[in-house]
Amino acid sequence: DAKTTQPPSMDCAEGRAANLPCNHSTISGNEYVYWYRQIHSQGPQYIIHGLKNNETNEMASLIITEDRKSSTLILPHATLRDTAVYYCIVNQGGKLIFGQGTELSVKP
Amino acid sequence: GAVVSQHPSWVICKSGTSVKIECRSLDFQATTMFWYRQFPKQSLMLMATSNEGSKATYEQGVEKDKFLINHASLTLSTLTVTSAHPEDSSFYICSARDHRRLAAGELFFGEGSRLTVL
């Protein structure tokens, strides 16, 4: 079973920041948090991952709470092409077990 | 990022036939590849872990004799759906881990292969 919980859906206005929350309260000390997204009928796309520190790359920022029980993915300026299902995943023994994800709809 | 390619991207077959799907890592070597299945409006479900040169490890409830996995080289894993039936119709997705980046752990996914069994 997935070790993460996410809201099933969210809306965001185009050009605004999208903040996608994820709870992973049972995460272990050496388990990474990964974020992927899947656009309809395509394979998942890697976004970002982190362990303890906040991370930023050209796609997004990842904010991990100090107790590591939750994290937030931030898309700083959402575009219509960011509409997708976003998955927050905790590495379980080398495997990535997907939960249901958050369906993000970016609206004009 | 690293590139993983699947072939075919879609296939239609008759019930009772076998279908082979290939997964290739194009610019890196992958000692481990994973196969997922996704039904409409559902999340990805891990089917099996494919290790180069050894037998695949299947998740609970996945029939190893029906879904044959071969990982003969560091850049190729194949999934064969044997004696396919309409209920096997699904989106099959592979992923691979770059053996140089095992500590980082991220997986790179193929584009997926849509199987329709008539």
CSV table of C-alpha atoms in Angstrom, one decimal:
chain,number,residue,atom,x,y,z
A,1,ASP,CA,0.0,0.0,0.0
A,2,ALA,CA,1.1,3.6,-0.6
A,3,LYS,CA,2.5,5.4,2.4
A,4,THR,CA,1.1,8.8,1.2
A,5,THR,CA,-2.2,10.6,1.2
A,6,GLN,CA,-3.1,13.5,-1.1
A,7,PRO,CA,-6.3,15.4,-1.8
A,8,PRO,CA,-8.0,13.9,-4.9
A,9,SER,CA,-8.3,17.1,-6.8
A,10,MET,CA,-7.3,20.8,-6.8
A,11,ASP,CA,-7.8,23.7,-9.1
A,12,CYS,CA,-5.4,26.5,-9.8
A,13,ALA,CA,-5.6,29.7,-11.8
A,14,GLU,CA,-3.1,30.0,-14.7
A,15,GLY,CA,-0.1,32.0,-13.7
A,16,ARG,CA,-0.6,31.5,-10.0
A,17,ALA,CA,1.4,29.2,-7.8
A,18,ALA,CA,0.1,25.6,-7.3
A,19,ASN,CA,0.7,24.2,-3.9
A,20,LEU,CA,0.1,20.4,-3.7
A,21,PRO,CA,0.2,18.9,-0.2
A,22,CYS,CA,1.1,15.3,0.7
A,23,ASN,CA,1.0,13.5,4.0
A,24,HIS,CA,3.5,10.7,4.7
A,25,SER,CA,3.3,10.4,8.5
A,26,THR,CA,4.9,6.9,8.6
A,27,ILE,CA,7.9,7.8,6.6
A,28,SER,CA,11.2,6.3,7.8
A,29,GLY,CA,14.4,8.3,8.4
A,30,ASN,CA,16.1,7.2,5.2
A,31,GLU,CA,13.2,7.2,2.8
A,32,TYR,CA,13.0,9.8,0.1
A,33,VAL,CA,9.9,11.6,-1.1
A,34,TYR,CA,9.4,11.6,-4.8
A,35,TRP,CA,7.0,13.6,-6.9
A,36,TYR,CA,5.9,12.5,-10.4
A,37,ARG,CA,3.1,13.7,-12.6
A,38,GLN,CA,1.1,12.0,-15.3
A,39,ILE,CA,-0.6,13.7,-18.2
A,40,HIS,CA,-3.4,11.7,-19.7
A,41,SER,CA,-2.3,8.5,-21.5
A,42,GLN,CA,1.4,9.2,-21.0
A,43,GLY,CA,4.0,7.7,-18.7
A,44,PRO,CA,4.7,9.4,-15.4
A,45,GLN,CA,7.2,12.3,-15.5
A,46,TYR,CA,9.8,12.8,-12.8
A,47,ILE,CA,9.5,16.2,-11.1
A,48,ILE,CA,11.6,16.3,-8.0
A,49,HIS,CA,12.6,14.3,-4.9
A,50,GLY,CA,14.0,15.1,-1.4
A,51,LEU,CA,15.0,13.6,1.9
A,52,LYS,CA,15.1,16.3,4.5
A,53,ASN,CA,16.1,19.6,2.9
A,54,ASN,CA,13.9,21.7,0.7
A,55,GLU,CA,14.7,21.2,-3.0
A,56,THR,CA,14.3,23.3,-6.1
A,57,ASN,CA,14.8,22.6,-9.7
A,58,GLU,CA,13.6,24.1,-13.0
A,59,MET,CA,10.2,22.5,-12.7
A,60,ALA,CA,9.2,22.9,-9.1
A,61,SER,CA,10.1,23.3,-5.4
A,62,LEU,CA,9.7,20.7,-2.7
A,63,ILE,CA,9.1,21.8,0.9
A,64,ILE,CA,9.5,19.1,3.5
A,65,THR,CA,8.4,19.7,7.1
A,66,GLU,CA,11.0,19.4,9.8
A,67,ASP,CA,9.4,16.2,11.1
A,68,ARG,CA,9.2,14.9,7.6
A,69,LYS,CA,5.6,13.8,8.0
A,70,SER,CA,4.4,16.0,5.2
A,71,SER,CA,5.6,17.9,2.1
A,72,THR,CA,4.3,20.4,-0.4
A,73,LEU,CA,5.1,20.5,-4.1
A,74,ILE,CA,5.1,24.1,-5.5
A,75,LEU,CA,4.7,24.9,-9.1
A,76,PRO,CA,5.5,28.6,-9.0
A,77,HIS,CA,3.7,29.8,-12.1
A,78,ALA,CA,1.2,27.2,-13.2
A,79,THR,CA,0.4,26.9,-16.9
A,80,LEU,CA,-2.4,25.0,-18.7
A,81,ARG,CA,0.1,22.4,-19.6
A,82,ASP,CA,0.6,21.6,-15.9
A,83,THR,CA,-2.8,20.1,-15.8
A,84,ALA,CA,-2.1,16.5,-14.8
A,85,VAL,CA,-2.3,13.9,-11.9
A,86,TYR,CA,0.5,14.6,-9.4
A,87,TYR,CA,1.8,11.7,-7.4
A,88,CYS,CA,3.6,12.0,-4.1
A,89,ILE,CA,5.5,8.7,-3.4
A,90,VAL,CA,7.7,7.4,-0.7
A,91,ASN,CA,10.4,4.9,-1.8
A,92,GLN,CA,9.5,1.6,-0.2
A,93,GLY,CA,12.4,-0.8,-0.3
A,94,GLY,CA,13.5,0.4,-3.7
A,95,LYS,CA,10.0,0.3,-5.1
A,96,LEU,CA,7.8,3.3,-6.0
A,97,ILE,CA,4.2,2.4,-4.9
A,98,PHE,CA,1.8,4.9,-6.4
A,99,GLY,CA,-1.2,6.2,-4.4
A,100,GLN,CA,-4.2,7.9,-6.0
A,101,GLY,CA,-2.5,11.2,-6.5
A,102,THR,CA,-4.0,14.7,-6.9
A,103,GLU,CA,-5.7,15.7,-10.1
A,104,LEU,CA,-4.6,19.3,-10.7
A,105,SER,CA,-6.7,21.4,-13.1
A,106,VAL,CA,-5.1,24.7,-14.2
A,107,LYS,CA,-7.8,27.0,-15.4
A,108,PRO,CA,-7.4,30.1,-17.6
B,1,GLY,CA,16.7,13.4,-17.9
B,2,ALA,CA,17.2,9.7,-18.8
B,3,VAL,CA,15.2,8.2,-21.6
B,4,VAL,CA,13.2,5.0,-21.4
B,5,SER,CA,11.5,3.8,-24.5
B,6,GLN,CA,8.7,1.3,-24.9
B,7,HIS,CA,7.5,-0.6,-27.9
B,8,PRO,CA,4.9,-0.9,-29.2
B,9,SER,CA,3.0,2.1,-27.9
B,10,TRP,CA,-0.2,0.4,-28.7
B,11,VAL,CA,-1.3,-3.0,-29.8
B,12,ILE,CA,-4.6,-4.8,-30.5
B,13,CYS,CA,-4.7,-8.6,-30.4
B,14,LYS,CA,-7.1,-11.4,-30.5
B,15,SER,CA,-8.1,-13.3,-27.3
B,16,GLY,CA,-5.8,-16.2,-26.7
B,17,THR,CA,-2.7,-14.8,-28.4
B,18,SER,CA,0.5,-13.6,-26.7
B,19,VAL,CA,1.9,-10.1,-26.8
B,20,LYS,CA,5.4,-8.9,-26.1
B,21,ILE,CA,6.2,-5.4,-24.9
B,22,GLU,CA,9.8,-4.1,-24.9
B,23,CYS,CA,11.3,-1.6,-22.5
B,24,ARG,CA,14.6,0.0,-23.3
B,25,SER,CA,16.8,2.4,-21.4
B,26,LEU,CA,18.4,4.5,-24.2
B,27,ASP,CA,21.1,6.4,-22.6
B,28,PHE,CA,21.9,4.6,-19.4
B,29,GLN,CA,22.2,1.1,-18.0
B,30,ALA,CA,19.5,-0.2,-15.8
B,31,THR,CA,20.1,-3.2,-13.5
B,32,THR,CA,16.6,-2.9,-12.3
B,33,MET,CA,13.4,-2.2,-14.2
B,34,PHE,CA,9.8,-2.2,-13.0
B,35,TRP,CA,6.6,-3.0,-14.8
B,36,TYR,CA,3.3,-1.3,-13.9
B,37,ARG,CA,-0.3,-1.7,-15.1
B,38,GLN,CA,-2.9,1.1,-15.2
B,39,PHE,CA,-6.6,0.7,-15.7
B,40,PRO,CA,-8.7,3.7,-16.8
B,41,LYS,CA,-9.1,6.3,-14.1
B,42,GLN,CA,-6.9,4.4,-11.7
B,43,SER,CA,-3.4,4.8,-10.4
B,44,LEU,CA,-0.4,2.7,-11.5
B,45,MET,CA,-0.1,-0.7,-10.0
B,46,LEU,CA,3.3,-2.3,-9.6
B,47,MET,CA,3.3,-5.7,-11.2
B,48,ALA,CA,6.9,-6.9,-10.9
B,49,THR,CA,10.5,-6.0,-10.4
B,50,SER,CA,12.9,-7.1,-13.2
B,51,ASN,CA,16.5,-7.6,-12.4
B,52,GLU,CA,19.1,-8.1,-15.1
B,53,GLY,CA,20.3,-11.7,-15.2
B,54,SER,CA,17.9,-13.0,-12.7
B,55,LYS,CA,14.3,-13.9,-12.3
B,56,ALA,CA,11.7,-11.2,-11.8
B,57,THR,CA,10.0,-10.6,-8.5
B,58,TYR,CA,6.2,-10.4,-8.8
B,59,GLU,CA,3.9,-8.5,-6.5
B,60,GLN,CA,1.2,-10.3,-4.7
B,61,GLY,CA,-1.7,-11.3,-6.9
B,62,VAL,CA,0.2,-11.0,-10.2
B,63,GLU,CA,0.5,-14.3,-12.1
B,64,LYS,CA,4.1,-14.9,-13.1
B,65,ASP,CA,3.1,-17.5,-15.7
B,66,LYS,CA,0.8,-15.1,-17.4
B,67,PHE,CA,3.1,-12.1,-17.3
B,68,LEU,CA,6.5,-13.3,-18.4
B,69,ILE,CA,9.3,-10.9,-17.7
B,70,ASN,CA,12.8,-11.2,-19.2
B,71,HIS,CA,15.7,-8.8,-18.4
B,72,ALA,CA,18.5,-10.2,-20.6
B,73,SER,CA,20.6,-7.1,-20.8
B,74,LEU,CA,21.3,-3.9,-18.9
B,75,THR,CA,19.2,-1.9,-21.4
B,76,LEU,CA,16.3,-4.2,-22.3
B,77,SER,CA,13.4,-5.8,-20.4
B,78,THR,CA,10.4,-7.5,-22.0
B,79,LEU,CA,7.0,-8.2,-20.7
B,80,THR,CA,5.0,-11.0,-22.5
B,81,VAL,CA,1.3,-11.2,-21.8
B,82,THR,CA,0.5,-14.9,-22.5
B,83,SER,CA,-2.9,-16.1,-23.7
B,84,ALA,CA,-4.3,-12.6,-23.4
B,85,HIS,CA,-7.9,-12.1,-22.6
B,86,PRO,CA,-10.1,-8.9,-22.7
B,87,GLU,CA,-9.5,-8.3,-19.0
B,88,ASP,CA,-5.8,-8.0,-19.7
B,89,SER,CA,-6.6,-4.9,-21.7
B,90,SER,CA,-4.7,-2.1,-19.9
B,91,PHE,CA,-1.9,0.5,-20.1
B,92,TYR,CA,1.4,-1.2,-19.3
B,93,ILE,CA,4.2,1.1,-18.2
B,94,CYS,CA,7.8,0.3,-17.5
B,95,SER,CA,10.4,2.2,-15.6
B,96,ALA,CA,14.1,1.9,-15.0
B,97,ARG,CA,16.6,3.1,-12.5
B,98,ASP,CA,20.0,4.4,-13.6
B,99,HIS,CA,22.6,2.1,-12.0
B,100,ARG,CA,24.9,5.1,-11.5
B,101,ARG,CA,22.3,6.9,-9.5
B,102,LEU,CA,21.1,4.1,-7.1
B,103,ALA,CA,21.4,6.3,-4.1
B,104,ALA,CA,19.1,9.0,-5.6
B,105,GLY,CA,16.6,6.3,-6.5
B,106,GLU,CA,14.4,8.1,-9.0
B,107,LEU,CA,12.8,6.1,-11.7
B,108,PHE,CA,12.4,7.1,-15.3
B,109,PHE,CA,9.3,5.9,-17.0
B,110,GLY,CA,8.5,4.8,-20.6
B,111,GLU,CA,5.7,6.3,-22.6
B,112,GLY,CA,3.5,3.3,-21.9
B,113,SER,CA,2.0,0.6,-24.1
B,114,ARG,CA,-1.8,0.3,-24.5
B,115,LEU,CA,-3.0,-3.2,-25.0
B,116,THR,CA,-6.4,-4.0,-26.3
B,117,VAL,CA,-7.5,-7.6,-26.4
B,118,LEU,CA,-10.6,-8.3,-28.5
